[in-house]
PDB file of C-alpha atoms in Angstrom:
ATOM      1  CA  UNK A1180      46.936  12.127 -41.297  1.00  0.00           C
ATOM      2  CA  UNK A1181      49.697   9.560 -41.645  1.00  0.00           C
ATOM      3  CA  UNK A1182      51.968  11.552 -39.391  1.00  0.00           C
ATOM      4  CA  UNK A1183      49.256  11.826 -36.782  1.00  0.00           C
ATOM      5  CA  UNK A1184      48.496   8.090 -36.887  1.00  0.00           C
ATOM      6  CA  UNK A1185      52.174   7.243 -36.650  1.00  0.00           C
ATOM      7  CA  UNK A1186      52.573   9.530 -33.655  1.00  0.00           C
ATOM      8  CA  UNK A1187      49.625   7.943 -31.811  1.00  0.00           C
ATOM      9  CA  UNK A1188      50.846   4.397 -32.572  1.00  0.00           C
ATOM     10  CA  UNK A1189      54.344   5.325 -31.416  1.00  0.00           C
ATOM     11  CA  UNK A1190      53.016   6.452 -27.980  1.00  0.00           C
ATOM     12  CA  UNK A1191      51.059   3.258 -27.475  1.00  0.00           C
ATOM     13  CA  UNK A1192      54.016   1.084 -28.464  1.00  0.00           C
ATOM     14  CA  UNK A1193      56.390   2.904 -26.111  1.00  0.00           C
ATOM     15  CA  UNK A1194      54.053   2.548 -23.180  1.00  0.00           C
ATOM     16  CA  UNK A1195      53.523  -1.118 -23.959  1.00  0.00           C
ATOM     17  CA  UNK A1196      57.250  -1.775 -24.018  1.00  0.00           C
ATOM     18  CA  UNK A1197      57.769  -0.030 -20.698  1.00  0.00           C
ATOM     19  CA  UNK A1198      54.976  -1.983 -19.086  1.00  0.00           C
ATOM     20  CA  UNK A1199      56.364  -5.231 -20.441  1.00  0.00           C
ATOM     21  CA  UNK A1200      59.728  -4.509 -18.857  1.00  0.00           C
ATOM     22  CA  UNK A1201      58.199  -3.468 -15.487  1.00  0.00           C
ATOM     23  CA  UNK A1202      54.883  -5.280 -14.919  1.00  0.00           C
ATOM     24  CA  UNK A1203      54.377  -3.678 -11.467  1.00  0.00           C
ATOM     25  CA  UNK A1204      54.652  -0.154 -12.776  1.00  0.00           C
ATOM     26  CA  UNK A1205      51.769   2.324 -12.477  1.00  0.00           C
ATOM     27  CA  UNK A1206      51.048   4.573 -15.494  1.00  0.00           C
ATOM     28  CA  UNK A1207      49.514   8.033 -15.251  1.00  0.00           C
ATOM     29  CA  UNK A1208      48.537  10.165 -18.176  1.00  0.00           C
ATOM     30  CA  UNK A1209      48.101  13.912 -17.604  1.00  0.00           C
ATOM     31  CA  UNK A1210      47.402  16.406 -20.301  1.00  0.00           C
ATOM     32  CA  UNK A1211      49.359  19.122 -18.540  1.00  0.00           C
ATOM     33  CA  UNK A1212      52.492  17.026 -18.120  1.00  0.00           C
ATOM     34  CA  UNK A1213      53.157  16.099 -21.775  1.00  0.00           C
ATOM     35  CA  UNK A1214      56.745  16.254 -22.916  1.00  0.00           C
ATOM     36  CA  UNK A1215      57.664  18.631 -25.740  1.00  0.00           C
ATOM     37  CA  UNK A1216      57.675  15.691 -28.190  1.00  0.00           C
ATOM     38  CA  UNK A1217      54.125  14.746 -27.098  1.00  0.00           C
ATOM     39  CA  UNK A1218      55.062  11.505 -25.358  1.00  0.00           C
ATOM     40  CA  UNK A1219      53.033  10.290 -22.407  1.00  0.00           C
ATOM     41  CA  UNK A1220      54.753  10.522 -19.013  1.00  0.00           C
ATOM     42  CA  UNK A1221      55.036   7.093 -17.444  1.00  0.00           C
ATOM     43  CA  UNK A1222      55.499   6.856 -13.668  1.00  0.00           C
ATOM     44  CA  UNK A1223      57.276   3.759 -12.568  1.00  0.00           C
ATOM     45  CA  UNK A1224      56.557   3.104  -8.887  1.00  0.00           C
ATOM     46  CA  UNK A1225      57.966  -0.211  -7.825  1.00  0.00           C
ATOM     47  CA  UNK A1226      56.809  -0.794  -4.260  1.00  0.00           C
ATOM     48  CA  UNK A1227      55.380   2.739  -3.900  1.00  0.00           C
ATOM     49  CA  UNK A1228      52.006   1.449  -2.829  1.00  0.00           C
ATOM     50  CA  UNK A1229      53.546  -0.709  -0.131  1.00  0.00           C
ATOM     51  CA  UNK A1230      55.500   2.246   1.203  1.00  0.00           C
ATOM     52  CA  UNK A1231      52.317   4.346   1.422  1.00  0.00           C
ATOM     53  CA  UNK A1232      50.521   1.563   3.279  1.00  0.00           C
ATOM     54  CA  UNK A1233      53.375   1.236   5.743  1.00  0.00           C
ATOM     55  CA  UNK A1234      53.440   4.965   6.397  1.00  0.00           C
ATOM     56  CA  UNK A1235      49.662   5.028   6.945  1.00  0.00           C
ATOM     57  CA  UNK A1236      49.865   2.182   9.405  1.00  0.00           C
ATOM     58  CA  UNK A1237      52.684   3.899  11.271  1.00  0.00           C
ATOM     59  CA  UNK A1238      50.754   7.148  11.555  1.00  0.00           C
ATOM     60  CA  UNK A1239      47.644   5.339  12.734  1.00  0.00           C
ATOM     61  CA  UNK A1240      49.608   3.482  15.381  1.00  0.00           C
ATOM     62  CA  UNK A1241      51.141   6.722  16.582  1.00  0.00           C
ATOM     63  CA  UNK A1242      47.782   8.464  16.835  1.00  0.00           C
ATOM     64  CA  UNK A1243      46.014   5.562  18.486  1.00  0.00           C
ATOM     65  CA  UNK A1244      46.004   5.762  22.256  1.00  0.00           C
ATOM     66  CA  UNK A1245      45.585   2.870  24.571  1.00  0.00           C
ATOM     67  CA  UNK A1246      42.255   2.960  26.379  1.00  0.00           C
ATOM     68  CA  UNK A1247      42.737   2.795  30.176  1.00  0.00           C
ATOM     69  CA  UNK A1248      40.785   0.328  32.281  1.00  0.00           C
ATOM     70  CA  UNK A1249      37.661   1.383  34.158  1.00  0.00           C
ATOM     71  CA  UNK A1250      39.410   0.768  37.491  1.00  0.00           C
ATOM     72  CA  UNK A1251      42.036   3.450  36.762  1.00  0.00           C
ATOM     73  CA  UNK A1252      41.834   7.170  37.464  1.00  0.00           C
ATOM     74  CA  UNK A1253      42.591   8.042  33.825  1.00  0.00           C
ATOM     75  CA  UNK A1254      39.391   6.325  32.696  1.00  0.00           C
ATOM     76  CA  UNK A1255      37.194   8.698  34.737  1.00  0.00           C
ATOM     77  CA  UNK A1256      39.339  11.747  34.085  1.00  0.00           C
ATOM     78  CA  UNK A1257      37.877  12.124  30.595  1.00  0.00           C
ATOM     79  CA  UNK A1258      34.388  12.556  32.075  1.00  0.00           C
ATOM     80  CA  UNK A1259      35.559  15.656  33.979  1.00  0.00           C
ATOM     81  CA  UNK A1260      37.304  17.188  30.960  1.00  0.00           C
ATOM     82  CA  UNK A1261      34.914  20.097  30.351  1.00  0.00           C
ATOM     83  CA  UNK A1262      35.351  23.843  30.456  1.00  0.00           C
ATOM     84  CA  UNK A1263      33.199  26.506  32.071  1.00  0.00           C
ATOM     85  CA  UNK A1264      31.439  27.525  28.855  1.00  0.00           C
ATOM     86  CA  UNK A1265      30.229  23.968  28.233  1.00  0.00           C
ATOM     87  CA  UNK A1266      28.907  23.602  31.783  1.00  0.00           C
ATOM     88  CA  UNK A1267      27.120  26.959  31.619  1.00  0.00           C
ATOM     89  CA  UNK A1268      25.600  26.074  28.252  1.00  0.00           C
ATOM     90  CA  UNK A1269      24.251  22.799  29.655  1.00  0.00           C
ATOM     91  CA  UNK A1270      22.870  24.536  32.736  1.00  0.00           C
ATOM     92  CA  UNK A1271      21.144  27.062  30.494  1.00  0.00           C
ATOM     93  CA  UNK A1272      19.689  24.246  28.416  1.00  0.00           C
ATOM     94  CA  UNK A1273      18.294  22.566  31.525  1.00  0.00           C
ATOM     95  CA  UNK A1274      16.684  25.810  32.730  1.00  0.00           C
ATOM     96  CA  UNK A1275      15.022  26.600  29.389  1.00  0.00           C
ATOM     97  CA  UNK A1276      13.482  23.374  28.048  1.00  0.00           C
ATOM     98  CA  UNK A1277      11.284  23.564  24.981  1.00  0.00           C
ATOM     99  CA  UNK A1278       9.566  21.012  22.733  1.00  0.00           C
ATOM    100  CA  UNK A1279      11.718  19.616  19.970  1.00  0.00           C
ATOM    101  CA  UNK A1280      14.924  20.640  21.733  1.00  0.00           C
ATOM    102  CA  UNK A1281      16.760  17.498  22.785  1.00  0.00           C
ATOM    103  CA  UNK A1282      19.187  18.135  25.644  1.00  0.00           C
ATOM    104  CA  UNK A1283      21.411  15.187  24.689  1.00  0.00           C
ATOM    105  CA  UNK A1284      21.624  16.108  21.014  1.00  0.00           C
ATOM    106  CA  UNK A1285      21.973  19.881  21.323  1.00  0.00           C
ATOM    107  CA  UNK A1286      24.072  20.210  24.500  1.00  0.00           C
ATOM    108  CA  UNK A1287      25.861  16.954  25.305  1.00  0.00           C
ATOM    109  CA  UNK A1288      26.794  16.126  21.675  1.00  0.00           C
ATOM    110  CA  UNK A1289      28.068  12.639  22.532  1.00  0.00           C
ATOM    111  CA  UNK A1290      30.309  14.105  25.261  1.00  0.00           C
ATOM    112  CA  UNK A1291      28.574  13.550  28.608  1.00  0.00           C
ATOM    113  CA  UNK A1292      30.385  14.777  31.691  1.00  0.00           C
ATOM    114  CA  UNK A1293      30.219  14.016  35.397  1.00  0.00           C
ATOM    115  CA  UNK A1294      31.712  17.310  36.541  1.00  0.00           C
ATOM    116  CA  UNK A1295      28.469  19.282  36.302  1.00  0.00           C
ATOM    117  CA  UNK A1296      26.163  16.639  37.839  1.00  0.00           C
ATOM    118  CA  UNK A1297      28.607  15.965  40.699  1.00  0.00           C
ATOM    119  CA  UNK A1298      28.898  19.581  41.799  1.00  0.00           C
ATOM    120  CA  UNK A1299      25.221  20.324  41.205  1.00  0.00           C
ATOM    121  CA  UNK A1300      24.251  17.477  43.530  1.00  0.00           C
ATOM    122  CA  UNK A1301      26.820  18.550  46.130  1.00  0.00           C
ATOM    123  CA  UNK A1302      25.661  22.162  46.009  1.00  0.00           C
ATOM    124  CA  UNK A1303      22.004  21.183  46.264  1.00  0.00           C
ATOM    125  CA  UNK A1304      22.684  18.937  49.276  1.00  0.00           C
ATOM    126  CA  UNK A1305      24.570  21.660  51.182  1.00  0.00           C
ATOM    127  CA  UNK A1306      22.032  24.349  50.284  1.00  0.00           C
ATOM    128  CA  UNK A1307      19.198  22.126  51.509  1.00  0.00           C
ATOM    129  CA  UNK A1308      20.912  21.502  54.834  1.00  0.00           C
ATOM    130  CA  UNK A1309      21.880  25.160  55.343  1.00  0.00           C
ATOM    131  CA  UNK A1310      18.499  26.615  54.427  1.00  0.00           C
ATOM    132  CA  UNK A1311      16.777  24.006  56.584  1.00  0.00           C
ATOM    133  CA  UNK A1312      18.767  25.238  59.582  1.00  0.00           C
ATOM    134  CA  UNK A1313      18.263  28.885  58.641  1.00  0.00           C
ATOM    135  CA  UNK A1314      14.520  28.322  58.641  1.00  0.00           C
ATOM    136  CA  UNK A1315      14.697  27.341  62.312  1.00  0.00           C
ATOM    137  CA  UNK A1316      16.940  30.293  63.119  1.00  0.00           C
ATOM    138  CA  UNK A1317      14.487  32.730  61.536  1.00  0.00           C
ATOM    139  CA  UNK A1318      11.633  31.077  63.393  1.00  0.00           C
ATOM    140  CA  UNK A1319      13.527  31.518  66.668  1.00  0.00           C
ATOM    141  CA  UNK A1320      14.079  35.214  66.019  1.00  0.00           C
ATOM    142  CA  UNK A1321      10.370  35.598  65.375  1.00  0.00           C
ATOM    143  CA  UNK A1322       9.358  33.589  68.445  1.00  0.00           C
ATOM    144  CA  UNK A1323      11.923  33.611  71.309  1.00  0.00           C
ATOM    145  CA  UNK A1324      10.179  30.680  72.965  1.00  0.00           C
ATOM    146  CA  UNK A1325      11.576  28.365  70.276  1.00  0.00           C
ATOM    147  CA  UNK A1326      14.723  26.519  71.323  1.00  0.00           C
ATOM    148  CA  UNK A1327      17.035  25.891  68.340  1.00  0.00           C
ATOM    149  CA  UNK A1328      20.051  23.610  68.134  1.00  0.00           C
ATOM    150  CA  UNK A1329      22.121  23.018  64.941  1.00  0.00           C
ATOM    151  CA  UNK A1330      20.958  19.977  63.027  1.00  0.00           C
ATOM    152  CA  UNK A1331      24.102  18.715  61.322  1.00  0.00           C
ATOM    153  CA  UNK A1332      22.509  15.399  60.428  1.00  0.00           C
ATOM    154  CA  UNK A1333      20.569  17.182  57.695  1.00  0.00           C
ATOM    155  CA  UNK A1334      23.784  17.440  55.652  1.00  0.00           C
ATOM    156  CA  UNK A1335      24.109  13.658  55.642  1.00  0.00           C
ATOM    157  CA  UNK A1336      20.442  13.111  54.877  1.00  0.00           C
ATOM    158  CA  UNK A1337      20.493  15.618  52.018  1.00  0.00           C
ATOM    159  CA  UNK A1338      23.687  14.193  50.504  1.00  0.00           C
ATOM    160  CA  UNK A1339      22.486  10.579  50.586  1.00  0.00           C
ATOM    161  CA  UNK A1340      19.081  11.499  49.191  1.00  0.00           C
ATOM    162  CA  UNK A1341      20.308  13.641  46.309  1.00  0.00           C
ATOM    163  CA  UNK A1342      23.156  11.377  45.198  1.00  0.00           C
ATOM    164  CA  UNK A1343      21.056   8.215  45.419  1.00  0.00           C
ATOM    165  CA  UNK A1344      18.354   9.840  43.344  1.00  0.00           C
ATOM    166  CA  UNK A1345      20.828  11.172  40.762  1.00  0.00           C
ATOM    167  CA  UNK A1346      22.427   7.727  40.274  1.00  0.00           C
ATOM    168  CA  UNK A1347      19.893   5.018  41.093  1.00  0.00           C
ATOM    169  CA  UNK A1348      16.948   6.465  39.170  1.00  0.00           C
ATOM    170  CA  UNK A1349      18.997   6.931  35.945  1.00  0.00           C
ATOM    171  CA  UNK A1350      20.375   3.408  36.405  1.00  0.00           C
ATOM    172  CA  UNK A1351      16.885   1.943  36.665  1.00  0.00           C
ATOM    173  CA  UNK A1352      15.675   4.024  33.716  1.00  0.00           C
ATOM    174  CA  UNK A1353      18.639   3.039  31.550  1.00  0.00           C
ATOM    175  CA  UNK A1354      18.154  -0.637  32.416  1.00  0.00           C
ATOM    176  CA  UNK A1355      14.459  -0.487  31.556  1.00  0.00           C
ATOM    177  CA  UNK A1356      15.111   1.248  28.218  1.00  0.00           C
ATOM    178  CA  UNK A1357      17.805  -1.275  27.402  1.00  0.00           C
ATOM    179  CA  UNK A1358      15.348  -4.106  28.088  1.00  0.00           C
ATOM    180  CA  UNK A1359      12.679  -2.446  25.946  1.00  0.00           C
ATOM    181  CA  UNK A1360      15.162  -2.007  23.110  1.00  0.00           C
ATOM    182  CA  UNK A1361      15.498  -5.780  22.989  1.00  0.00           C
ATOM    183  CA  UNK A1362      11.715  -6.005  22.596  1.00  0.00           C
ATOM    184  CA  UNK A1363      11.322  -3.038  20.236  1.00  0.00           C
ATOM    185  CA  UNK A1364      14.327  -2.895  17.950  1.00  0.00           C
ATOM    186  CA  UNK A1365      13.369   0.508  16.553  1.00  0.00           C
ATOM    187  CA  UNK A1366      13.826   2.185  19.921  1.00  0.00           C
ATOM    188  CA  UNK A1367      16.852   4.363  20.483  1.00  0.00           C
ATOM    189  CA  UNK A1368      18.907   4.290  23.644  1.00  0.00           C
ATOM    190  CA  UNK A1369      20.975   6.766  25.592  1.00  0.00           C
ATOM    191  CA  UNK A1370      24.116   5.624  27.320  1.00  0.00           C
ATOM    192  CA  UNK A1371      24.171   5.357  31.100  1.00  0.00           C
ATOM    193  CA  UNK A1372      26.439   8.395  31.430  1.00  0.00           C
ATOM    194  CA  UNK A1373      24.164  10.456  29.193  1.00  0.00           C
ATOM    195  CA  UNK A1374      21.179   9.512  31.380  1.00  0.00           C
ATOM    196  CA  UNK A1375      23.080  10.460  34.554  1.00  0.00           C
ATOM    197  CA  UNK A1376      24.148  13.736  32.963  1.00  0.00           C
ATOM    198  CA  UNK A1377      20.559  14.615  32.009  1.00  0.00           C
ATOM    199  CA  UNK A1378      19.297  13.942  35.537  1.00  0.00           C
ATOM    200  CA  UNK A1379      22.200  15.782  37.156  1.00  0.00           C
ATOM    201  CA  UNK A1380      21.675  18.990  35.185  1.00  0.00           C
ATOM    202  CA  UNK A1381      17.899  18.793  35.663  1.00  0.00           C
ATOM    203  CA  UNK A1382      18.413  19.263  39.433  1.00  0.00           C
ATOM    204  CA  UNK A1383      20.095  22.657  39.056  1.00  0.00           C
ATOM    205  CA  UNK A1384      16.793  24.547  39.051  1.00  0.00           C
ATOM    206  CA  UNK A1385      16.111  23.404  42.619  1.00  0.00           C
ATOM    207  CA  UNK A1386      19.160  25.252  43.992  1.00  0.00           C
ATOM    208  CA  UNK A1387      17.700  28.779  43.649  1.00  0.00           C
ATOM    209  CA  UNK A1388      14.274  27.397  44.526  1.00  0.00           C
ATOM    210  CA  UNK A1389      15.525  26.105  47.883  1.00  0.00           C
ATOM    211  CA  UNK A1390      16.995  29.523  48.655  1.00  0.00           C
ATOM    212  CA  UNK A1391      13.660  31.179  47.816  1.00  0.00           C
ATOM    213  CA  UNK A1392      11.945  28.791  50.232  1.00  0.00           C
ATOM    214  CA  UNK A1393      13.432  30.890  53.039  1.00  0.00           C
ATOM    215  CA  UNK A1394      10.628  33.377  52.409  1.00  0.00           C
ATOM    216  CA  UNK A1395       8.144  32.604  55.212  1.00  0.00           C
ATOM    217  CA  UNK A1396       5.074  32.683  52.956  1.00  0.00           C
ATOM    218  CA  UNK A1397       3.642  29.186  52.453  1.00  0.00           C
ATOM    219  CA  UNK A1398       1.730  29.825  49.207  1.00  0.00           C
ATOM    220  CA  UNK A1399       4.786  31.526  47.696  1.00  0.00           C
ATOM    221  CA  UNK A1400       6.982  28.579  48.644  1.00  0.00           C
ATOM    222  CA  UNK A1401       4.613  26.159  46.930  1.00  0.00           C
ATOM    223  CA  UNK A1402       4.484  28.399  43.853  1.00  0.00           C
ATOM    224  CA  UNK A1403       8.268  28.411  43.523  1.00  0.00           C
ATOM    225  CA  UNK A1404       8.359  24.650  44.056  1.00  0.00           C
ATOM    226  CA  UNK A1405       5.717  23.993  41.394  1.00  0.00           C
ATOM    227  CA  UNK A1406       7.527  26.210  38.884  1.00  0.00           C
ATOM    228  CA  UNK A1407      10.874  24.482  39.511  1.00  0.00           C
ATOM    229  CA  UNK A1408       9.269  21.054  39.251  1.00  0.00           C
ATOM    230  CA  UNK A1409       7.587  21.985  35.968  1.00  0.00           C
ATOM    231  CA  UNK A1410      10.835  23.204  34.404  1.00  0.00           C
ATOM    232  CA  UNK A1411      12.892  20.245  35.589  1.00  0.00           C
ATOM    233  CA  UNK A1412      10.349  17.544  34.736  1.00  0.00           C
ATOM    234  CA  UNK A1413       9.565  19.019  31.323  1.00  0.00           C
ATOM    235  CA  UNK A1414      13.259  18.926  30.439  1.00  0.00           C
ATOM    236  CA  UNK A1415      13.353  15.227  31.282  1.00  0.00           C
ATOM    237  CA  UNK A1416      10.196  14.515  29.280  1.00  0.00           C
ATOM    238  CA  UNK A1417      11.397  16.398  26.205  1.00  0.00           C
ATOM    239  CA  UNK A1418      14.719  14.546  26.335  1.00  0.00           C
ATOM    240  CA  UNK A1419      13.230  11.080  26.824  1.00  0.00           C
ATOM    241  CA  UNK A1420      10.372  11.458  24.354  1.00  0.00           C
ATOM    242  CA  UNK A1421      12.458  10.809  21.176  1.00  0.00           C
ATOM    243  CA  UNK A1422      13.508   7.491  22.740  1.00  0.00           C
ATOM    244  CA  UNK A1423      10.219   6.213  24.176  1.00  0.00           C
ATOM    245  CA  UNK A1424       7.949   7.327  21.316  1.00  0.00           C
ATOM    246  CA  UNK A1425       9.003   4.272  19.313  1.00  0.00           C
ATOM    247  CA  UNK A1426       7.529   2.064  22.038  1.00  0.00           C
ATOM    248  CA  UNK A1427       3.842   1.422  22.619  1.00  0.00           C
ATOM    249  CA  UNK A1428       1.708   4.306  23.850  1.00  0.00           C
ATOM    250  CA  UNK A1429       0.959   2.586  27.127  1.00  0.00           C
ATOM    251  CA  UNK A1430       4.615   1.941  27.976  1.00  0.00           C
ATOM    252  CA  UNK A1431       5.619   5.468  26.938  1.00  0.00           C
ATOM    253  CA  UNK A1432       2.864   7.059  29.045  1.00  0.00           C
ATOM    254  CA  UNK A1433       3.614   4.927  32.106  1.00  0.00           C
ATOM    255  CA  UNK A1434       7.349   5.545  31.861  1.00  0.00           C
ATOM    256  CA  UNK A1435       7.076   9.322  31.496  1.00  0.00           C
ATOM    257  CA  UNK A1436       4.493   9.462  34.278  1.00  0.00           C
ATOM    258  CA  UNK A1437       6.845   7.530  36.566  1.00  0.00           C
ATOM    259  CA  UNK A1438       9.674   9.951  35.760  1.00  0.00           C
ATOM    260  CA  UNK A1439       7.532  12.975  36.614  1.00  0.00           C
ATOM    261  CA  UNK A1440       6.138  11.303  39.752  1.00  0.00           C
ATOM    262  CA  UNK A1441       9.588  10.458  41.125  1.00  0.00           C
ATOM    263  CA  UNK A1442      10.712  14.012  40.454  1.00  0.00           C
ATOM    264  CA  UNK A1443       7.679  15.362  42.302  1.00  0.00           C
ATOM    265  CA  UNK A1444       8.295  13.037  45.254  1.00  0.00           C
ATOM    266  CA  UNK A1445      11.865  14.307  45.524  1.00  0.00           C
ATOM    267  CA  UNK A1446      10.760  17.943  45.564  1.00  0.00           C
ATOM    268  CA  UNK A1447       7.934  17.391  48.025  1.00  0.00           C
ATOM    269  CA  UNK A1448      10.089  15.225  50.283  1.00  0.00           C
ATOM    270  CA  UNK A1449      12.720  17.957  50.512  1.00  0.00           C
ATOM    271  CA  UNK A1450      10.021  20.552  51.205  1.00  0.00           C
ATOM    272  CA  UNK A1451       8.385  18.601  54.025  1.00  0.00           C
ATOM    273  CA  UNK A1452      11.571  17.315  55.678  1.00  0.00           C
ATOM    274  CA  UNK A1453      13.906  20.318  55.554  1.00  0.00           C
ATOM    275  CA  UNK A1454      11.251  23.030  55.910  1.00  0.00           C
ATOM    276  CA  UNK A1455       8.823  21.325  58.260  1.00  0.00           C
ATOM    277  CA  UNK A1456       7.437  23.065  61.391  1.00  0.00           C
ATOM    278  CA  UNK A1457       9.298  22.560  64.619  1.00  0.00           C
ATOM    279  CA  UNK A1458       8.496  19.402  66.552  1.00  0.00           C
ATOM    280  CA  UNK A1459       6.834  19.887  69.982  1.00  0.00           C
ATOM    281  CA  UNK A1460      10.016  19.226  71.967  1.00  0.00           C
ATOM    282  CA  UNK A1461      11.712  22.269  70.431  1.00  0.00           C
ATOM    283  CA  UNK A1462       8.965  24.632  71.528  1.00  0.00           C
ATOM    284  CA  UNK A1463       9.042  25.912  75.073  1.00  0.00           C
ATOM    285  CA  UNK A1464       5.862  25.121  76.975  1.00  0.00           C
ATOM    286  CA  UNK A1465       3.680  28.123  77.845  1.00  0.00           C
ATOM    287  CA  UNK A1466       3.725  29.357  81.464  1.00  0.00           C
ATOM    288  CA  UNK A1467       1.196  27.549  83.616  1.00  0.00           C
ATOM    289  CA  UNK A1468      -1.441  29.617  85.404  1.00  0.00           C
ATOM    290  CA  UNK A1469      -2.335  28.329  88.880  1.00  0.00           C
ATOM    291  CA  UNK A1470      -5.833  29.210  90.048  1.00  0.00           C
ATOM    292  CA  UNK A1471      -6.359  29.622  93.801  1.00  0.00           C
ATOM    293  CA  UNK A1472      -9.659  29.423  95.635  1.00  0.00           C
ATOM    294  CA  UNK A1473     -10.880  32.430  97.712  1.00  0.00           C
ATOM    295  CA  UNK A1474     -10.466  30.534 101.018  1.00  0.00           C
ATOM    296  CA  UNK A1475      -6.823  29.895 100.206  1.00  0.00           C
ATOM    297  CA  UNK A1476      -6.259  33.567  99.437  1.00  0.00           C
ATOM    298  CA  UNK A1477      -7.938  34.626 102.725  1.00  0.00           C
ATOM    299  CA  UNK A1478      -5.891  32.164 104.761  1.00  0.00           C
ATOM    300  CA  UNK A1479      -2.692  33.397 103.275  1.00  0.00           C
ATOM    301  CA  UNK A1480      -3.533  37.050 103.893  1.00  0.00           C
ATOM    302  CA  UNK A1481      -4.965  36.770 107.512  1.00  0.00           C
ATOM    303  CA  UNK A1482      -2.562  37.731 110.390  1.00  0.00           C
ATOM    304  CA  UNK A1483      -1.127  34.972 112.455  1.00  0.00           C
ATOM    305  CA  UNK A1484      -2.346  34.574 116.083  1.00  0.00           C
ATOM    306  CA  UNK A1485       0.294  34.945 118.756  1.00  0.00           C
ATOM    307  CA  UNK A1486       0.172  32.165 121.338  1.00  0.00           C
ATOM    308  CA  UNK A1487       1.520  33.020 124.804  1.00  0.00           C
TER     309      UNK A1487
END
């Protein structure tokens, strides 16, 4: 017992002496690093902590990148940094909406892009203009009396309409939600780019729908349009519901109704403008039938009298 007590006291005294000589030293005791004599290993690290801090700061400074300004090309380049699999996954998510499946949370994952919305809007604008002209061409082949001339202005109209809708409506929605967040602090909020991304991908379903509108069957055209509108609008509602449900029921109902109504106006406006019947000036007038009286017919058929 005496030998054991002496050994324990000897370890404590040695450590105390070492600490008295070097006050800034750090001591570590490990059971697996005992010396053969049973003494405690003492690590003396003068300035070791400062060296670690300096190395951490250096590594952080090396990894940190300077954020470019919003007026530079590099700032917007990050929003187009997506691969094909991500774009296809987001298109699939917009085509198959279901309750409880948030498009922002499950597909964007805090990485909204502008590549998909930009090309979806461009494709939809060109497809609208082309199919609108093809509708007139098919009508001319069915009725030769129809006079058709290419309507290139439809490309401009389609581009302005689609891009204004895909940017101005999300801007207004984001501004309204931001204002309501100041009133109701419990409300969540999507970023402006996330809102634009949701609207951009929601328009993809109209691209095949516009192509199917070439079928000259009115009730089938309206069926395809209603189905596309239901899929697109339901995706918007399911995505916005987790944000607006924290607001009052009246505000949430009015906001979601406005979103669906604007979407329906876009679809119906494209249907009526680009696939409308031909105006009267493009249709050749029917041949006029001139009726002649019997006296006129007899006068024209009687032989002329020779005067000598």
